Amino acid sequence: MSLDNVGQIVLILSGKGGVGKSTITTQLALSLSLLGKKTGILDLDLTGPSIPHLFNLDSAKVTQTPGGWLPVPIHPADEARGIAALSCMSLGFLLRDRGDAVIWRGPKKTAMVRQFLADVAWGALDYLLIDTPPGTSDEHIALAETLLLQAAALKRAAPAALIVTTPQAVSTADVRKELNFCRKTSIPVLGVVENMCGFVCPCCGECTNVFSRGGGRVMAEEFGVRFLGEVPVEGGWVAVVEGREEGLLVERFRKCLLWPVFEGIAGQVVAIQAQTATDAGNGTVTL
């Protein structure tokens, strides 16, 4: 199986569209790489794959080998700078044109999810982040069934979920459904990240709560899960992604104001995973 050498699988989930799952996935992956963790990203938003664009890889194509599809490299490891390798896989790499519409019924989506989980030659990874579409439909059911069965067969840790929301009540009302989905499918929740909690002024650096604040924290407390942090809207991140400056994206991200925020979030993810592994070794599991 292509996931045999993957350490921890993290599902980036939200019951609401437009909350920034793909952006959070990208920023978390870059942060884990900066923490020295070899990371892969699997983009399972089949009808709206954003990962290729976020990494400026719109023209990249997948290489087929006898061992499966090779993930597209984002940057190589640089031990001198403490940067681990990062790679990704997306349906966007298989489309003839980025603007092509993917018009598939449920069975076709389910088959594609299972093929991505079985046929990508990731090699050894510390973390695999799976960017999912909004909702709790075909892709999520196929993903949960396949990963939980593999975890049981390999006697490895179950995949964990990181829940993304924005502060507004209209968002948290839908994201609660995703938390209930995790409960019903026995997927442990790492915690909640509240995205777009404010806007950082590019002139003075003051953060204004444009979309209110605190809804994600309240929701996390209600469900008894960790609150991992707040992520504001910050213009420097747009410049990092859309700009064409020299150097690796991961190096530009390290200079972004959001890096300290995600250094904290990624550090918590690593610490939780390490504690879970320790507990499992002692015969107890807490997550």
mmCIF file of C-alpha atoms in Angstrom:
data_model
loop_
_atom_site.group_PDB
_atom_site.id
_atom_site.type_symbol
_atom_site.label_atom_id
_atom_site.label_comp_id
_atom_site.label_asym_id
_atom_site.label_seq_id
_atom_site.Cartn_x
_atom_site.Cartn_y
_atom_site.Cartn_z
ATOM 1 C CA MET A 1 0.000 0.000 0.000
ATOM 2 C CA SER A 2 1.206 3.530 -0.795
ATOM 3 C CA LEU A 3 0.526 4.715 2.771
ATOM 4 C CA ASP A 4 2.597 2.043 4.516
ATOM 5 C CA ASN A 5 5.455 4.450 5.264
ATOM 6 C CA VAL A 6 3.344 7.481 6.183
ATOM 7 C CA GLY A 7 3.668 8.426 9.836
ATOM 8 C CA GLN A 8 0.562 10.517 10.594
ATOM 9 C CA ILE A 9 -2.397 11.265 8.334
ATOM 10 C CA VAL A 10 -4.241 14.517 9.045
ATOM 11 C CA LEU A 11 -7.587 15.271 7.391
ATOM 12 C CA ILE A 12 -8.304 18.976 6.925
ATOM 13 C CA LEU A 13 -12.083 19.107 7.332
ATOM 14 C CA SER A 14 -14.919 21.611 7.459
ATOM 15 C CA GLY A 15 -18.623 21.309 6.853
ATOM 16 C CA LYS A 16 -18.594 24.748 5.231
ATOM 17 C CA GLY A 17 -17.169 25.877 1.906
ATOM 18 C CA GLY A 18 -15.081 29.019 1.638
ATOM 19 C CA VAL A 19 -13.504 28.846 5.094
ATOM 20 C CA GLY A 20 -9.983 28.416 3.712
ATOM 21 C CA LYS A 21 -9.238 24.700 4.073
ATOM 22 C CA SER A 22 -6.820 24.674 1.143
ATOM 23 C CA THR A 23 -5.013 27.751 2.431
ATOM 24 C CA ILE A 24 -4.746 26.273 5.938
ATOM 25 C CA THR A 25 -3.498 23.004 4.420
ATOM 26 C CA THR A 26 -0.836 24.887 2.464
ATOM 27 C CA GLN A 27 0.314 26.954 5.435
ATOM 28 C CA LEU A 28 0.364 23.970 7.786
ATOM 29 C CA ALA A 29 2.350 21.898 5.268
ATOM 30 C CA LEU A 30 4.939 24.665 4.856
ATOM 31 C CA SER A 31 5.168 24.998 8.636
ATOM 32 C CA LEU A 32 5.689 21.271 9.181
ATOM 33 C CA SER A 33 8.401 21.350 6.523
ATOM 34 C CA LEU A 34 10.095 24.231 8.373
ATOM 35 C CA LEU A 35 9.927 22.130 11.544
ATOM 36 C CA GLY A 36 11.859 19.391 9.757
ATOM 37 C CA LYS A 37 8.910 17.091 9.056
ATOM 38 C CA LYS A 38 8.774 15.477 5.608
ATOM 39 C CA THR A 39 5.242 16.211 4.440
ATOM 40 C CA GLY A 40 2.901 15.378 1.574
ATOM 41 C CA ILE A 41 -0.382 16.987 0.544
ATOM 42 C CA LEU A 42 -3.201 15.022 -1.064
ATOM 43 C CA ASP A 43 -5.789 17.329 -2.634
ATOM 44 C CA LEU A 44 -9.124 15.491 -2.579
ATOM 45 C CA ASP A 45 -11.262 18.487 -3.511
ATOM 46 C CA LEU A 46 -11.984 16.789 -6.820
ATOM 47 C CA THR A 47 -14.275 19.421 -8.340
ATOM 48 C CA GLY A 48 -12.263 22.413 -7.154
ATOM 49 C CA PRO A 49 -8.592 21.500 -6.697
ATOM 50 C CA SER A 50 -6.709 24.549 -5.399
ATOM 51 C CA ILE A 51 -3.402 23.098 -4.222
ATOM 52 C CA PRO A 52 -1.651 23.275 -7.630
ATOM 53 C CA HIS A 53 -2.397 27.002 -7.912
ATOM 54 C CA LEU A 54 -1.379 27.789 -4.333
ATOM 55 C CA PHE A 55 2.049 26.291 -5.012
ATOM 56 C CA ASN A 56 2.316 27.799 -8.523
ATOM 57 C CA LEU A 57 2.258 24.312 -10.049
ATOM 58 C CA ASP A 58 -0.623 24.760 -12.502
ATOM 59 C CA SER A 59 1.417 23.395 -15.401
ATOM 60 C CA ALA A 60 2.877 20.411 -13.516
ATOM 61 C CA LYS A 61 2.006 16.878 -14.613
ATOM 62 C CA VAL A 62 2.104 13.545 -12.822
ATOM 63 C CA THR A 63 4.715 10.905 -13.672
ATOM 64 C CA GLN A 64 3.526 7.289 -13.828
ATOM 65 C CA THR A 65 5.965 4.630 -12.614
ATOM 66 C CA PRO A 66 5.636 0.870 -11.961
ATOM 67 C CA GLY A 67 5.220 1.743 -8.271
ATOM 68 C CA GLY A 68 2.412 4.212 -8.880
ATOM 69 C CA TRP A 69 1.991 7.945 -9.485
ATOM 70 C CA LEU A 70 4.889 10.054 -8.255
ATOM 71 C CA PRO A 71 3.775 13.075 -6.232
ATOM 72 C CA VAL A 72 4.800 16.452 -7.633
ATOM 73 C CA PRO A 73 7.724 17.917 -5.673
ATOM 74 C CA ILE A 74 7.251 21.372 -4.154
ATOM 75 C CA HIS A 75 10.736 21.722 -2.703
ATOM 76 C CA PRO A 76 13.525 19.310 -1.766
ATOM 77 C CA ALA A 77 14.977 18.803 1.687
ATOM 78 C CA ASP A 78 17.633 21.262 2.853
ATOM 79 C CA GLU A 79 19.202 19.908 6.027
ATOM 80 C CA ALA A 80 21.471 22.932 6.415
ATOM 81 C CA ARG A 81 18.405 25.192 6.744
ATOM 82 C CA GLY A 82 16.320 22.670 8.662
ATOM 83 C CA ILE A 83 13.787 22.307 5.847
ATOM 84 C CA ALA A 84 12.215 18.934 5.060
ATOM 85 C CA ALA A 85 10.955 17.893 1.628
ATOM 86 C CA LEU A 86 7.392 18.733 0.588
ATOM 87 C CA SER A 87 5.348 17.186 -2.239
ATOM 88 C CA CYS A 88 1.726 17.056 -3.368
ATOM 89 C CA MET A 89 -0.815 15.193 -5.495
ATOM 90 C CA SER A 90 -4.017 16.614 -6.954
ATOM 91 C CA LEU A 91 -6.589 15.842 -9.607
ATOM 92 C CA GLY A 92 -5.603 19.236 -10.999
ATOM 93 C CA PHE A 93 -2.403 17.652 -12.313
ATOM 94 C CA LEU A 94 -4.446 15.137 -14.329
ATOM 95 C CA LEU A 95 -6.688 17.667 -16.080
ATOM 96 C CA ARG A 96 -5.832 18.909 -19.576
ATOM 97 C CA ASP A 97 -6.593 22.478 -18.545
ATOM 98 C CA ARG A 98 -7.046 24.142 -15.159
ATOM 99 C CA GLY A 99 -10.453 25.435 -16.265
ATOM 100 C CA ASP A 100 -11.832 21.986 -17.121
ATOM 101 C CA ALA A 101 -14.965 21.088 -15.163
ATOM 102 C CA VAL A 102 -15.041 17.774 -13.289
ATOM 103 C CA ILE A 103 -18.605 16.474 -13.676
ATOM 104 C CA TRP A 104 -18.695 13.175 -11.806
ATOM 105 C CA ARG A 105 -21.344 11.260 -9.914
ATOM 106 C CA GLY A 106 -20.696 9.732 -6.504
ATOM 107 C CA PRO A 107 -19.305 6.313 -7.607
ATOM 108 C CA LYS A 108 -16.711 7.959 -9.854
ATOM 109 C CA LYS A 109 -15.605 10.259 -7.007
ATOM 110 C CA THR A 110 -15.375 7.324 -4.619
ATOM 111 C CA ALA A 111 -13.243 5.353 -7.092
ATOM 112 C CA MET A 112 -10.910 8.345 -7.574
ATOM 113 C CA VAL A 113 -10.481 8.814 -3.804
ATOM 114 C CA ARG A 114 -9.570 5.147 -3.375
ATOM 115 C CA GLN A 115 -7.178 5.286 -6.326
ATOM 116 C CA PHE A 116 -5.390 8.308 -4.856
ATOM 117 C CA LEU A 117 -5.040 6.503 -1.530
ATOM 118 C CA ALA A 118 -3.703 3.328 -3.148
ATOM 119 C CA ASP A 119 -1.702 4.421 -6.192
ATOM 120 C CA VAL A 120 0.437 7.405 -5.143
ATOM 121 C CA ALA A 121 4.053 6.447 -4.366
ATOM 122 C CA TRP A 122 4.642 8.770 -1.416
ATOM 123 C CA GLY A 123 7.598 6.936 0.047
ATOM 124 C CA ALA A 124 8.459 7.733 3.667
ATOM 125 C CA LEU A 125 6.572 10.710 5.108
ATOM 126 C CA ASP A 126 6.224 12.139 8.592
ATOM 127 C CA TYR A 127 2.870 13.726 7.733
ATOM 128 C CA LEU A 128 0.292 13.427 4.963
ATOM 129 C CA LEU A 129 -2.229 16.279 4.948
ATOM 130 C CA ILE A 130 -5.445 15.535 3.053
ATOM 131 C CA ASP A 131 -7.324 18.594 1.824
ATOM 132 C CA THR A 132 -11.004 17.670 1.568
ATOM 133 C CA PRO A 133 -14.063 19.295 -0.027
ATOM 134 C CA PRO A 134 -16.769 20.799 2.192
ATOM 135 C CA GLY A 135 -19.522 18.605 3.556
ATOM 136 C CA THR A 136 -19.829 14.987 4.654
ATOM 137 C CA SER A 137 -20.638 13.218 1.391
ATOM 138 C CA ASP A 138 -19.165 10.561 -0.910
ATOM 139 C CA GLU A 139 -15.529 11.644 -0.737
ATOM 140 C CA HIS A 140 -15.560 11.819 3.051
ATOM 141 C CA ILE A 141 -17.261 8.449 3.504
ATOM 142 C CA ALA A 142 -14.851 6.722 1.085
ATOM 143 C CA LEU A 143 -11.901 8.442 2.761
ATOM 144 C CA ALA A 144 -12.950 7.495 6.292
ATOM 145 C CA GLU A 145 -13.775 3.875 5.395
ATOM 146 C CA THR A 146 -10.539 3.288 3.494
ATOM 147 C CA LEU A 147 -8.207 4.936 6.013
ATOM 148 C CA LEU A 148 -9.814 3.365 9.077
ATOM 149 C CA LEU A 149 -9.692 -0.102 7.503
ATOM 150 C CA GLN A 150 -6.030 0.400 6.580
ATOM 151 C CA ALA A 151 -5.221 1.619 10.090
ATOM 152 C CA ALA A 152 -6.833 -1.463 11.604
ATOM 153 C CA ALA A 153 -5.078 -3.827 9.164
ATOM 154 C CA LEU A 154 -1.658 -2.248 9.725
ATOM 155 C CA LYS A 155 -2.233 -1.728 13.469
ATOM 156 C CA ARG A 156 -1.293 1.907 13.123
ATOM 157 C CA ALA A 157 -2.741 5.148 14.459
ATOM 158 C CA ALA A 158 -6.052 6.187 12.961
ATOM 159 C CA PRO A 159 -6.106 9.324 10.812
ATOM 160 C CA ALA A 160 -6.799 12.473 12.795
ATOM 161 C CA ALA A 161 -8.842 15.520 11.808
ATOM 162 C CA LEU A 162 -8.060 19.208 11.949
ATOM 163 C CA ILE A 163 -11.271 21.227 11.753
ATOM 164 C CA VAL A 164 -11.315 24.635 10.030
ATOM 165 C CA THR A 165 -13.981 27.282 10.596
ATOM 166 C CA THR A 166 -14.464 31.007 10.403
ATOM 167 C CA PRO A 167 -15.831 32.913 13.416
ATOM 168 C CA GLN A 168 -19.363 33.628 12.159
ATOM 169 C CA ALA A 169 -22.342 31.660 13.430
ATOM 170 C CA VAL A 170 -23.333 30.738 9.852
ATOM 171 C CA SER A 171 -19.992 28.931 9.546
ATOM 172 C CA THR A 172 -19.809 27.234 12.939
ATOM 173 C CA ALA A 173 -23.381 25.952 12.501
ATOM 174 C CA ASP A 174 -22.233 23.895 9.507
ATOM 175 C CA VAL A 175 -18.817 22.972 10.904
ATOM 176 C CA ARG A 176 -20.533 21.379 13.916
ATOM 177 C CA LYS A 177 -21.819 18.765 11.461
ATOM 178 C CA GLU A 178 -18.223 17.900 10.579
ATOM 179 C CA LEU A 179 -17.380 17.388 14.249
ATOM 180 C CA ASN A 180 -20.387 15.095 14.554
ATOM 181 C CA PHE A 181 -19.177 13.244 11.429
ATOM 182 C CA CYS A 182 -15.835 12.636 13.151
ATOM 183 C CA ARG A 183 -17.612 11.314 16.245
ATOM 184 C CA LYS A 184 -19.779 8.927 14.228
ATOM 185 C CA THR A 185 -16.842 7.620 12.185
ATOM 186 C CA SER A 186 -14.477 7.394 15.197
ATOM 187 C CA ILE A 187 -11.961 9.823 13.682
ATOM 188 C CA PRO A 188 -10.076 11.599 16.495
ATOM 189 C CA VAL A 189 -9.984 15.396 16.312
ATOM 190 C CA LEU A 190 -6.660 17.179 16.767
ATOM 191 C CA GLY A 191 -8.417 20.491 17.267
ATOM 192 C CA VAL A 192 -10.109 23.504 15.704
ATOM 193 C CA VAL A 193 -8.473 26.365 13.804
ATOM 194 C CA GLU A 194 -10.413 29.621 13.446
ATOM 195 C CA ASN A 195 -9.520 31.165 10.087
ATOM 196 C CA MET A 196 -10.163 34.773 8.988
ATOM 197 C CA CYS A 197 -10.587 35.896 12.575
ATOM 198 C CA GLY A 198 -9.475 39.408 11.676
ATOM 199 C CA PHE A 199 -7.712 41.591 9.121
ATOM 200 C CA VAL A 200 -4.152 42.766 9.698
ATOM 201 C CA CYS A 201 -3.665 46.321 8.428
ATOM 202 C CA PRO A 202 -0.629 46.434 6.107
ATOM 203 C CA CYS A 203 0.174 49.973 7.280
ATOM 204 C CA CYS A 204 -0.017 49.856 11.076
ATOM 205 C CA GLY A 205 -0.254 46.102 11.763
ATOM 206 C CA GLU A 206 -3.449 46.450 13.812
ATOM 207 C CA CYS A 207 -5.833 43.489 13.583
ATOM 208 C CA THR A 208 -9.510 44.374 13.073
ATOM 209 C CA ASN A 209 -12.189 41.745 13.701
ATOM 210 C CA VAL A 210 -14.028 42.124 10.392
ATOM 211 C CA PHE A 211 -15.948 38.819 10.683
ATOM 212 C CA SER A 212 -16.292 38.838 14.482
ATOM 213 C CA ARG A 213 -14.074 36.605 16.599
ATOM 214 C CA GLY A 214 -14.201 33.657 18.967
ATOM 215 C CA GLY A 215 -16.823 31.444 17.304
ATOM 216 C CA GLY A 216 -14.318 28.660 16.691
ATOM 217 C CA ARG A 217 -13.088 28.717 20.285
ATOM 218 C CA VAL A 218 -16.637 28.517 21.649
ATOM 219 C CA MET A 219 -17.464 25.623 19.321
ATOM 220 C CA ALA A 220 -14.309 23.756 20.361
ATOM 221 C CA GLU A 221 -15.212 24.172 24.031
ATOM 222 C CA GLU A 222 -18.754 22.905 23.399
ATOM 223 C CA PHE A 223 -17.428 19.729 21.753
ATOM 224 C CA GLY A 224 -14.611 19.241 24.238
ATOM 225 C CA VAL A 225 -11.820 19.431 21.630
ATOM 226 C CA ARG A 226 -8.673 21.536 21.526
ATOM 227 C CA PHE A 227 -8.640 25.044 20.107
ATOM 228 C CA LEU A 228 -5.385 25.262 18.152
ATOM 229 C CA GLY A 229 -5.364 28.935 17.239
ATOM 230 C CA GLU A 230 -6.672 31.928 15.304
ATOM 231 C CA VAL A 231 -5.472 32.880 11.821
ATOM 232 C CA PRO A 232 -6.108 36.442 10.579
ATOM 233 C CA VAL A 233 -6.274 37.625 6.981
ATOM 234 C CA GLU A 234 -2.838 39.032 6.213
ATOM 235 C CA GLY A 235 -1.800 40.650 2.937
ATOM 236 C CA GLY A 236 1.740 39.319 3.163
ATOM 237 C CA TRP A 237 0.455 35.783 2.599
ATOM 238 C CA VAL A 238 -1.183 36.836 -0.674
ATOM 239 C CA ALA A 239 2.133 38.342 -1.756
ATOM 240 C CA VAL A 240 3.901 35.090 -0.862
ATOM 241 C CA VAL A 241 1.554 32.989 -3.001
ATOM 242 C CA GLU A 242 0.827 35.340 -5.881
ATOM 243 C CA GLY A 243 4.208 37.054 -6.012
ATOM 244 C CA ARG A 244 7.002 35.923 -8.273
ATOM 245 C CA GLU A 245 9.910 36.724 -6.009
ATOM 246 C CA GLU A 246 13.081 34.699 -6.193
ATOM 247 C CA GLY A 247 13.580 31.813 -3.808
ATOM 248 C CA LEU A 248 11.535 28.919 -2.489
ATOM 249 C CA LEU A 249 7.967 29.486 -1.382
ATOM 250 C CA VAL A 250 8.831 27.993 2.004
ATOM 251 C CA GLU A 251 11.589 30.576 2.508
ATOM 252 C CA ARG A 252 9.240 33.423 1.614
ATOM 253 C CA PHE A 253 6.648 32.013 4.002
ATOM 254 C CA ARG A 254 9.194 32.085 6.835
ATOM 255 C CA LYS A 255 9.313 35.898 6.422
ATOM 256 C CA CYS A 256 5.500 36.197 6.450
ATOM 257 C CA LEU A 257 3.683 37.501 9.545
ATOM 258 C CA LEU A 258 1.624 34.291 9.627
ATOM 259 C CA TRP A 259 4.658 32.049 10.143
ATOM 260 C CA PRO A 260 4.747 32.545 13.953
ATOM 261 C CA VAL A 261 1.012 31.752 14.073
ATOM 262 C CA PHE A 262 1.462 28.507 12.153
ATOM 263 C CA GLU A 263 4.668 27.638 13.940
ATOM 264 C CA GLY A 264 2.507 27.442 17.046
ATOM 265 C CA ILE A 265 -0.281 25.462 15.362
ATOM 266 C CA ALA A 266 2.125 23.029 13.691
ATOM 267 C CA GLY A 267 4.048 22.655 16.954
ATOM 268 C CA GLN A 268 0.830 21.631 18.707
ATOM 269 C CA VAL A 269 0.037 19.094 15.972
ATOM 270 C CA VAL A 270 3.500 17.554 16.322
ATOM 271 C CA ALA A 271 3.255 17.511 20.127
ATOM 272 C CA ILE A 272 -0.201 15.879 20.084
ATOM 273 C CA GLN A 273 0.979 13.225 17.638
ATOM 274 C CA ALA A 274 4.056 12.512 19.745
ATOM 275 C CA GLN A 275 1.967 12.210 22.918
ATOM 276 C CA THR A 276 -0.497 9.920 21.142
ATOM 277 C CA ALA A 277 2.359 7.664 20.017
ATOM 278 C CA THR A 278 3.688 7.568 23.591
ATOM 279 C CA ASP A 279 0.261 6.747 25.004
ATOM 280 C CA ALA A 280 -0.207 3.994 22.427
ATOM 281 C CA GLY A 281 3.117 2.487 23.465
ATOM 282 C CA ASN A 282 1.929 2.509 27.057
ATOM 283 C CA GLY A 283 -1.372 0.902 26.155
ATOM 284 C CA THR A 284 -3.494 4.070 26.483
ATOM 285 C CA VAL A 285 -4.713 6.360 23.720
ATOM 286 C CA THR A 286 -5.731 9.962 24.321
ATOM 287 C CA LEU A 287 -6.115 12.521 21.573
#
